[in-house]
Short mmCIF file of C-alpha atoms in Angstrom, two decimals:
data_model
loop_
_atom_site.label_atom_id
_atom_site.label_comp_id
_atom_site.label_asym_id
_atom_site.label_seq_id
_atom_site.Cartn_x
_atom_site.Cartn_y
_atom_site.Cartn_z
CA MET A 1 -109.62 -186.33 311.53
CA ARG A 2 -107.43 -186.36 308.61
CA ASN A 3 -104.41 -188.11 308.94
CA LYS A 4 -100.68 -186.35 308.44
CA SER A 5 -100.32 -187.60 305.12
CA GLN A 6 -103.62 -186.22 304.01
CA SER A 7 -102.98 -182.80 305.54
CA THR A 8 -99.52 -182.51 303.99
CA ILE A 9 -101.23 -183.40 300.45
CA ALA A 10 -103.40 -180.50 301.17
CA ILE A 11 -100.74 -177.95 301.73
CA ILE A 12 -98.87 -179.04 298.67
CA VAL A 13 -102.03 -178.67 296.36
CA VAL A 14 -102.69 -175.21 297.93
CA LEU A 15 -98.84 -173.99 297.18
CA VAL A 16 -99.28 -175.19 293.65
CA VAL A 17 -102.59 -173.45 293.03
CA ALA A 18 -100.95 -170.17 294.58
CA ILE A 19 -97.77 -170.47 292.35
CA ALA A 20 -99.70 -171.07 289.28
CA ALA A 21 -102.16 -168.34 289.85
CA GLY A 22 -99.22 -166.00 290.51
CA ALA A 23 -97.54 -167.17 286.99
CA TYR A 24 -100.64 -166.37 285.21
CA LEU A 25 -100.91 -162.74 286.94
CA LEU A 26 -97.38 -162.16 285.76
CA LEU A 27 -97.98 -163.33 282.19
CA ARG A 28 -101.03 -161.08 281.98
CA SER A 29 -99.25 -158.19 283.49
CA PRO A 30 -97.48 -155.72 281.13
CA ALA A 31 -93.82 -155.66 281.18
CA PRO A 32 -92.39 -152.86 283.01
CA LYS A 33 -91.08 -149.78 281.09
CA PRO A 34 -87.18 -149.32 280.94
CA MET A 35 -85.99 -146.41 282.37
CA PRO A 36 -85.51 -143.55 280.07
CA ALA A 37 -81.92 -142.41 279.10
CA PRO A 38 -80.70 -139.42 280.71
CA VAL A 39 -81.25 -136.30 278.32
CA PRO A 40 -78.17 -134.41 277.72
CA ALA A 41 -78.26 -130.73 278.82
CA PRO A 42 -79.15 -128.01 275.85
CA THR A 43 -75.89 -126.55 274.41
CA GLU A 44 -75.79 -123.23 272.34
CA PRO A 45 -75.68 -123.73 268.58
CA GLN A 46 -72.49 -123.76 267.27
CA THR A 47 -71.76 -121.52 264.49
CA PRO A 48 -68.97 -122.37 261.99
CA THR A 49 -66.23 -119.93 262.05
CA PRO A 50 -66.06 -118.67 258.38
CA ALA A 51 -62.88 -119.91 256.56
CA GLN A 52 -60.34 -116.77 256.03
CA PRO A 53 -60.43 -115.51 252.31
CA GLU A 54 -57.12 -116.50 250.58
CA PRO A 55 -55.13 -113.65 249.14
CA ILE A 56 -55.88 -113.30 245.51
CA ALA A 57 -53.24 -114.10 243.00
CA GLY A 58 -52.04 -110.86 241.38
CA VAL A 59 -53.25 -108.65 243.96
CA PRO A 60 -50.44 -107.27 246.19
CA GLN A 61 -50.73 -107.00 249.80
CA PHE A 62 -51.83 -103.13 250.57
CA ASN A 63 -49.01 -101.45 252.50
CA LYS A 64 -51.01 -99.61 255.24
CA SER A 65 -47.92 -98.04 256.72
CA LYS A 66 -47.70 -95.71 253.61
CA TYR A 67 -50.92 -93.90 254.61
CA THR A 68 -50.97 -93.11 258.43
CA SER A 69 -51.90 -89.47 257.72
CA GLU A 70 -54.37 -88.23 254.84
CA PRO A 71 -52.61 -87.77 251.84
CA THR A 72 -52.67 -84.52 249.41
CA ILE A 73 -53.51 -85.84 245.97
CA LYS A 74 -53.12 -84.45 242.31
CA VAL A 75 -56.71 -84.36 240.74
CA TRP A 76 -56.96 -84.22 236.94
CA ARG A 77 -60.07 -81.44 236.44
CA ALA A 78 -61.44 -83.17 233.46
CA ASP A 79 -63.73 -80.18 233.16
CA LYS A 80 -61.19 -77.50 233.27
CA GLY A 81 -58.13 -79.42 231.79
CA VAL A 82 -55.61 -78.64 234.79
CA ILE A 83 -54.40 -80.56 237.84
CA GLU A 84 -55.14 -79.44 241.17
CA SER A 85 -54.22 -80.47 244.64
CA MET A 86 -56.56 -81.23 247.34
CA LYS A 87 -56.70 -83.42 250.63
CA LEU A 88 -58.10 -86.84 249.79
CA GLU A 89 -61.06 -86.36 251.93
CA THR A 90 -61.96 -83.36 250.09
CA TYR A 91 -61.88 -85.18 246.71
CA VAL A 92 -64.12 -87.82 248.18
CA GLU A 93 -66.63 -85.28 249.24
CA GLY A 94 -66.82 -83.91 245.63
CA VAL A 95 -67.37 -87.64 244.20
CA ILE A 96 -70.15 -88.58 246.67
CA ALA A 97 -71.95 -85.53 245.79
CA GLN A 98 -72.04 -86.26 242.34
CA GLU A 99 -72.13 -90.25 242.23
CA MET A 100 -75.04 -90.10 244.82
CA GLN A 101 -77.58 -87.92 245.46
CA PRO A 102 -76.57 -85.51 248.44
CA ASP A 103 -79.87 -85.92 249.95
CA TRP A 104 -80.05 -89.65 250.30
CA PRO A 105 -80.20 -91.36 253.66
CA LEU A 106 -76.95 -90.76 255.62
CA GLU A 107 -75.90 -94.55 255.79
CA ALA A 108 -76.33 -94.90 251.87
CA LEU A 109 -73.84 -91.69 251.61
CA ARG A 110 -71.41 -93.42 254.21
CA ALA A 111 -71.23 -96.67 252.20
CA GLN A 112 -70.45 -94.95 249.05
CA ALA A 113 -68.07 -92.85 250.90
CA VAL A 114 -65.96 -95.91 251.70
CA ALA A 115 -66.63 -97.69 248.36
CA SER A 116 -65.45 -94.37 246.67
CA ARG A 117 -62.37 -93.85 249.02
CA THR A 118 -61.21 -97.64 248.19
CA LEU A 119 -61.46 -97.01 244.55
CA THR A 120 -59.70 -93.83 244.74
CA MET A 121 -56.90 -95.59 246.69
CA SER A 122 -56.73 -98.43 243.88
CA ALA A 123 -56.27 -95.89 241.31
CA ILE A 124 -53.53 -94.32 243.27
CA GLU A 125 -51.72 -97.52 243.77
CA ALA A 126 -52.22 -98.91 240.24
CA GLY A 127 -50.97 -95.55 238.75
CA THR A 128 -53.92 -95.76 236.03
CA ILE A 129 -54.53 -91.95 236.14
CA ARG A 130 -51.06 -91.16 236.51
CA ARG A 131 -50.15 -92.53 233.11
CA LEU A 132 -53.03 -90.59 231.39
CA HIS A 133 -52.44 -87.40 232.97
CA ASN A 134 -49.55 -87.31 235.67
CA ALA A 135 -52.10 -87.03 238.38
CA ASP A 136 -53.41 -89.45 241.00
CA VAL A 137 -56.89 -89.29 240.21
CA SER A 138 -59.55 -88.04 237.72
CA THR A 139 -62.88 -86.13 237.72
CA SER A 140 -63.94 -88.02 234.57
CA LYS A 141 -66.49 -90.59 235.24
CA GLU A 142 -65.37 -92.48 232.09
CA GLU A 143 -61.79 -92.45 233.64
CA LEU A 144 -62.79 -92.93 237.43
CA GLN A 145 -65.39 -91.08 239.29
CA ALA A 146 -67.59 -88.10 238.61
CA PHE A 147 -66.84 -84.92 240.74
CA ALA A 148 -69.14 -82.14 241.83
CA PRO A 149 -67.80 -80.02 244.92
CA GLN A 150 -70.53 -77.50 244.18
CA LYS A 151 -73.15 -79.86 245.30
CA VAL A 152 -71.54 -81.03 248.72
CA ASN A 153 -73.88 -80.47 251.50
CA ASP A 154 -73.91 -81.22 255.35
CA THR A 155 -74.80 -84.80 255.08
CA VAL A 156 -72.26 -85.58 252.40
CA ARG A 157 -69.56 -83.91 254.90
CA GLU A 158 -70.77 -86.08 257.93
CA ALA A 159 -70.64 -89.38 255.68
CA VAL A 160 -67.11 -88.63 254.85
CA ARG A 161 -66.09 -87.27 258.29
CA SER A 162 -67.61 -90.40 259.97
CA THR A 163 -65.95 -92.99 257.77
CA ARG A 164 -62.61 -91.01 257.46
CA GLY A 165 -59.63 -93.07 256.33
CA GLN A 166 -61.88 -96.18 256.05
CA ILE A 167 -61.22 -98.52 253.02
CA LEU A 168 -62.09 -101.99 251.75
CA LEU A 169 -59.69 -104.91 252.08
CA TYR A 170 -60.06 -108.46 250.85
CA ALA A 171 -57.41 -110.85 252.36
CA GLY A 172 -55.05 -108.01 253.04
CA GLY A 173 -55.45 -106.62 249.27
CA LEU A 174 -57.39 -103.61 247.96
CA VAL A 175 -61.08 -104.20 246.96
CA ASN A 176 -61.48 -103.10 243.54
CA SER A 177 -64.77 -101.32 244.81
CA ILE A 178 -66.77 -100.83 241.50
CA TYR A 179 -70.37 -99.80 241.80
CA SER A 180 -73.51 -99.06 239.81
CA SER A 181 -76.56 -97.50 239.66
CA HIS A 182 -79.11 -100.14 239.80
CA ASN A 183 -78.16 -104.01 239.52
CA GLY A 184 -81.66 -105.21 238.62
CA GLN A 185 -81.98 -106.69 242.13
CA ILE A 186 -78.96 -109.20 241.38
CA ALA A 187 -75.38 -108.12 241.42
CA ALA A 188 -72.99 -108.92 238.34
CA THR A 189 -69.83 -111.03 238.64
CA LYS A 190 -66.70 -109.53 237.11
CA GLU A 191 -66.79 -111.96 234.30
CA GLU A 192 -70.30 -110.43 233.06
CA SER A 193 -69.28 -107.10 233.24
CA PHE A 194 -65.56 -106.67 233.17
CA PRO A 195 -64.35 -109.69 231.38
CA LYS A 196 -61.13 -108.10 229.75
CA GLU A 197 -60.53 -104.95 232.03
CA ILE A 198 -60.13 -106.91 235.44
CA GLU A 199 -57.60 -109.63 235.02
CA HIS A 200 -57.40 -111.00 238.47
CA ALA A 201 -60.09 -113.03 240.30
CA THR A 202 -62.60 -111.14 242.35
CA PRO A 203 -64.30 -113.44 244.71
CA TYR A 204 -65.91 -110.52 246.51
CA PHE A 205 -68.27 -109.94 243.53
CA GLN A 206 -70.93 -112.51 243.89
CA PRO A 207 -74.52 -112.46 242.22
CA VAL A 208 -76.16 -111.35 245.62
CA THR A 209 -79.62 -110.10 245.43
CA ASP A 210 -81.28 -107.03 246.82
CA ASN A 211 -84.29 -104.91 246.68
CA SER A 212 -83.14 -102.17 244.49
CA ASN A 213 -86.71 -101.73 243.06
CA GLN A 214 -88.05 -100.68 246.13
CA TYR A 215 -87.29 -96.74 245.71
CA ALA A 216 -85.93 -96.71 242.29
CA PRO A 217 -87.70 -94.96 239.44
CA GLN A 218 -89.56 -97.37 237.32
CA ASN A 219 -87.76 -96.52 234.15
CA ILE A 220 -84.41 -98.27 235.25
CA SER A 221 -85.92 -100.90 237.54
CA SER A 222 -87.26 -102.36 234.13
CA TRP A 223 -87.27 -101.18 230.65
CA SER A 224 -87.56 -101.84 226.93
CA VAL A 225 -85.75 -100.73 223.98
CA LYS A 226 -86.01 -101.39 220.27
CA ILE A 227 -82.73 -101.40 218.18
CA PRO A 228 -82.51 -101.81 214.15
CA GLY A 229 -81.21 -105.09 213.14
CA SER A 230 -78.71 -103.72 211.13
CA GLU A 231 -77.30 -101.94 214.08
CA VAL A 232 -77.38 -105.17 216.30
CA ALA A 233 -75.60 -107.11 213.48
CA ARG A 234 -72.95 -104.25 213.05
CA ALA A 235 -72.29 -104.52 216.82
CA VAL A 236 -71.73 -108.15 216.51
CA GLY A 237 -69.91 -108.05 213.48
CA TYR A 238 -71.92 -110.31 211.78
CA SER A 239 -72.71 -110.10 208.18
CA GLY A 240 -75.34 -112.49 207.66
CA LYS A 241 -79.24 -112.43 208.70
CA PRO A 242 -79.85 -110.12 211.52
CA GLY A 243 -82.48 -112.66 212.73
CA ASP A 244 -79.66 -115.30 213.05
CA ILE A 245 -78.24 -113.35 216.17
CA THR A 246 -79.34 -114.78 219.52
CA ILE A 247 -77.91 -114.57 223.16
CA LEU A 248 -75.32 -117.46 223.33
CA GLN A 249 -74.51 -117.62 226.98
CA LYS A 250 -75.62 -115.90 230.03
CA GLY A 251 -73.52 -115.68 233.31
CA PRO A 252 -74.63 -116.32 236.82
CA SER A 253 -76.54 -113.52 237.62
CA GLY A 254 -78.51 -113.84 234.09
CA ARG A 255 -76.48 -111.08 232.24
CA ILE A 256 -75.26 -111.79 228.69
CA LEU A 257 -71.78 -113.23 228.54
CA PHE A 258 -72.08 -113.81 224.78
CA ILE A 259 -74.29 -112.60 221.91
CA GLY A 260 -73.65 -113.46 218.25
CA ALA A 261 -74.54 -115.85 215.27
CA GLY A 262 -72.34 -118.15 213.31
CA ASN A 263 -68.80 -117.89 214.13
CA LYS A 264 -69.09 -114.43 215.39
CA LYS A 265 -69.73 -113.73 218.96
CA VAL A 266 -69.01 -110.74 221.24
CA TYR A 267 -68.93 -110.28 224.96
CA GLY A 268 -72.26 -108.94 226.27
CA SER A 269 -70.46 -106.02 227.85
CA ASP A 270 -68.72 -104.90 224.55
CA PHE A 271 -72.09 -105.41 222.84
CA ARG A 272 -73.78 -102.69 225.18
CA LYS A 273 -70.81 -100.58 224.46
CA ALA A 274 -71.41 -100.49 220.75
CA VAL A 275 -75.18 -100.07 220.65
CA GLY A 276 -74.87 -97.48 223.74
CA TYR A 277 -74.84 -97.49 227.29
CA ASP A 278 -78.02 -95.35 227.40
CA ARG A 279 -79.83 -97.28 224.79
CA LEU A 280 -79.11 -100.68 226.48
CA LYS A 281 -79.09 -99.80 229.99
CA SER A 282 -77.63 -103.17 231.22
CA THR A 283 -76.79 -106.58 229.90
CA LEU A 284 -79.28 -108.15 232.31
CA ILE A 285 -81.81 -108.98 229.43
CA THR A 286 -85.00 -110.95 230.26
CA GLU A 287 -86.37 -110.99 226.60
CA MET A 288 -84.96 -110.58 223.41
CA THR A 289 -87.17 -110.89 220.08
CA TYR A 290 -86.95 -109.73 216.40
CA ASP A 291 -89.84 -108.58 214.28
CA GLY A 292 -88.10 -108.99 211.08
CA SER A 293 -86.60 -105.55 211.08
CA SER A 294 -85.72 -104.58 214.58
CA PHE A 295 -84.62 -106.33 217.93
CA THR A 296 -86.81 -105.52 221.11
CA PHE A 297 -84.58 -105.68 224.29
CA LYS A 298 -86.37 -106.27 227.85
CA GLY A 299 -84.13 -105.77 230.54
CA LEU A 300 -83.47 -105.11 234.21
CA GLY A 301 -81.50 -102.30 236.24
CA TRP A 302 -78.95 -99.67 234.90
CA GLY A 303 -75.12 -99.93 234.84
CA ASN A 304 -72.62 -102.75 235.09
CA GLY A 305 -74.40 -104.36 238.11
CA VAL A 306 -71.10 -105.03 239.87
CA GLY A 307 -70.58 -104.34 243.30
CA MET A 308 -72.59 -102.05 245.38
CA SER A 309 -75.78 -101.05 243.80
CA GLN A 310 -76.50 -97.42 244.92
CA TRP A 311 -80.44 -97.81 244.76
CA GLY A 312 -80.01 -101.15 246.55
CA ALA A 313 -77.81 -99.10 249.22
CA TYR A 314 -80.56 -96.43 249.39
CA ALA A 315 -83.31 -99.11 249.81
CA TYR A 316 -81.11 -100.76 252.81
CA ALA A 317 -80.34 -97.42 254.21
CA LYS A 318 -84.19 -96.35 254.33
CA ASN A 319 -85.02 -99.85 255.96
CA GLY A 320 -82.47 -99.07 258.88
CA ALA A 321 -79.18 -100.99 257.58
CA LYS A 322 -75.79 -99.52 258.59
CA ALA A 323 -73.16 -98.50 256.01
CA GLU A 324 -70.97 -101.70 257.36
CA GLU A 325 -73.91 -103.91 256.54
CA ILE A 326 -74.39 -102.51 253.27
CA LEU A 327 -70.83 -102.80 252.41
CA LYS A 328 -70.24 -106.32 253.60
CA HIS A 329 -73.36 -107.49 251.38
CA TYR A 330 -72.12 -106.21 248.14
CA TYR A 331 -68.42 -106.99 248.67
CA VAL A 332 -68.62 -110.39 250.05
CA GLY A 333 -65.84 -111.30 252.44
CA ALA A 334 -64.32 -107.83 252.49
CA ASP A 335 -63.32 -106.25 255.94
CA ILE A 336 -63.53 -102.38 256.70
CA THR A 337 -59.95 -100.92 257.58
CA LYS A 338 -59.08 -97.43 258.81
CA LEU A 339 -56.09 -95.84 257.41
CA TRP A 340 -55.70 -92.39 259.04
CA GLN A 341 -57.56 -90.55 262.02
#
């Protein structure tokens, strides 16, 4: 038999071996994974609230209390040379029937009704036609808006009735709701088309894009015109070689801001007026070349390109957009306000 001391030594040896084996296994085992951090509960995306537009310097706050009922206005009938009195909404019907095709989609006509009504109110408030003809508005397209009451149909009447009294305001001031036939799929800024005529800022005129080409005639979507070099030089006021004339600067939408040569330059809008609005359909020129005798201009769209594009409104309406969506696309930051019932 082993003595007591031998038994004790044996027990100690066994314990040491067991401890060593345990330590070895611990070293070989992978470290335990930490507990994952708690996942926060999902939240709804936070859409930032758009900043309220600031009032435009030089544009008075519109006094809506003056127009709680539909006014009777004096209309200068440019075709007859007389002044006629009529309700404002009746005048708007005649404007829409001429400025936009009466058989166009209702939502396009509704958008036109609000834009035309707002432009009418702007003319009344500014007194521009009153100074010319002692009337509130004019049926001359050159002075304000075209007018054709004989073309009014039920769709036009519904467009006016369903938007009755609605106008566009920006930060409490009337929007200068200019519009054009076809903007070449990108809207103009006022600096590009009305650099002298509109003195105050117009932050609601932005170079927004659209799909005006979708239904518009090809001859206004894109076009080309040849103009003799002598005419171009005369329009610029340049007496040197016509071939020296170039586009000097373009605006945010790509329209001509300045064209000229040497120390002579003119606004693109003035140049278009000088050579003829029907010849140079817009100032959205994509190419200008000179062959030694004539300039060839290639361009897009028809009209000043500012504000609502009528062919763009047509495309939006055909694709299901409402008048309110169309208007807010072209007059950025504007609100629709109802004046009378």
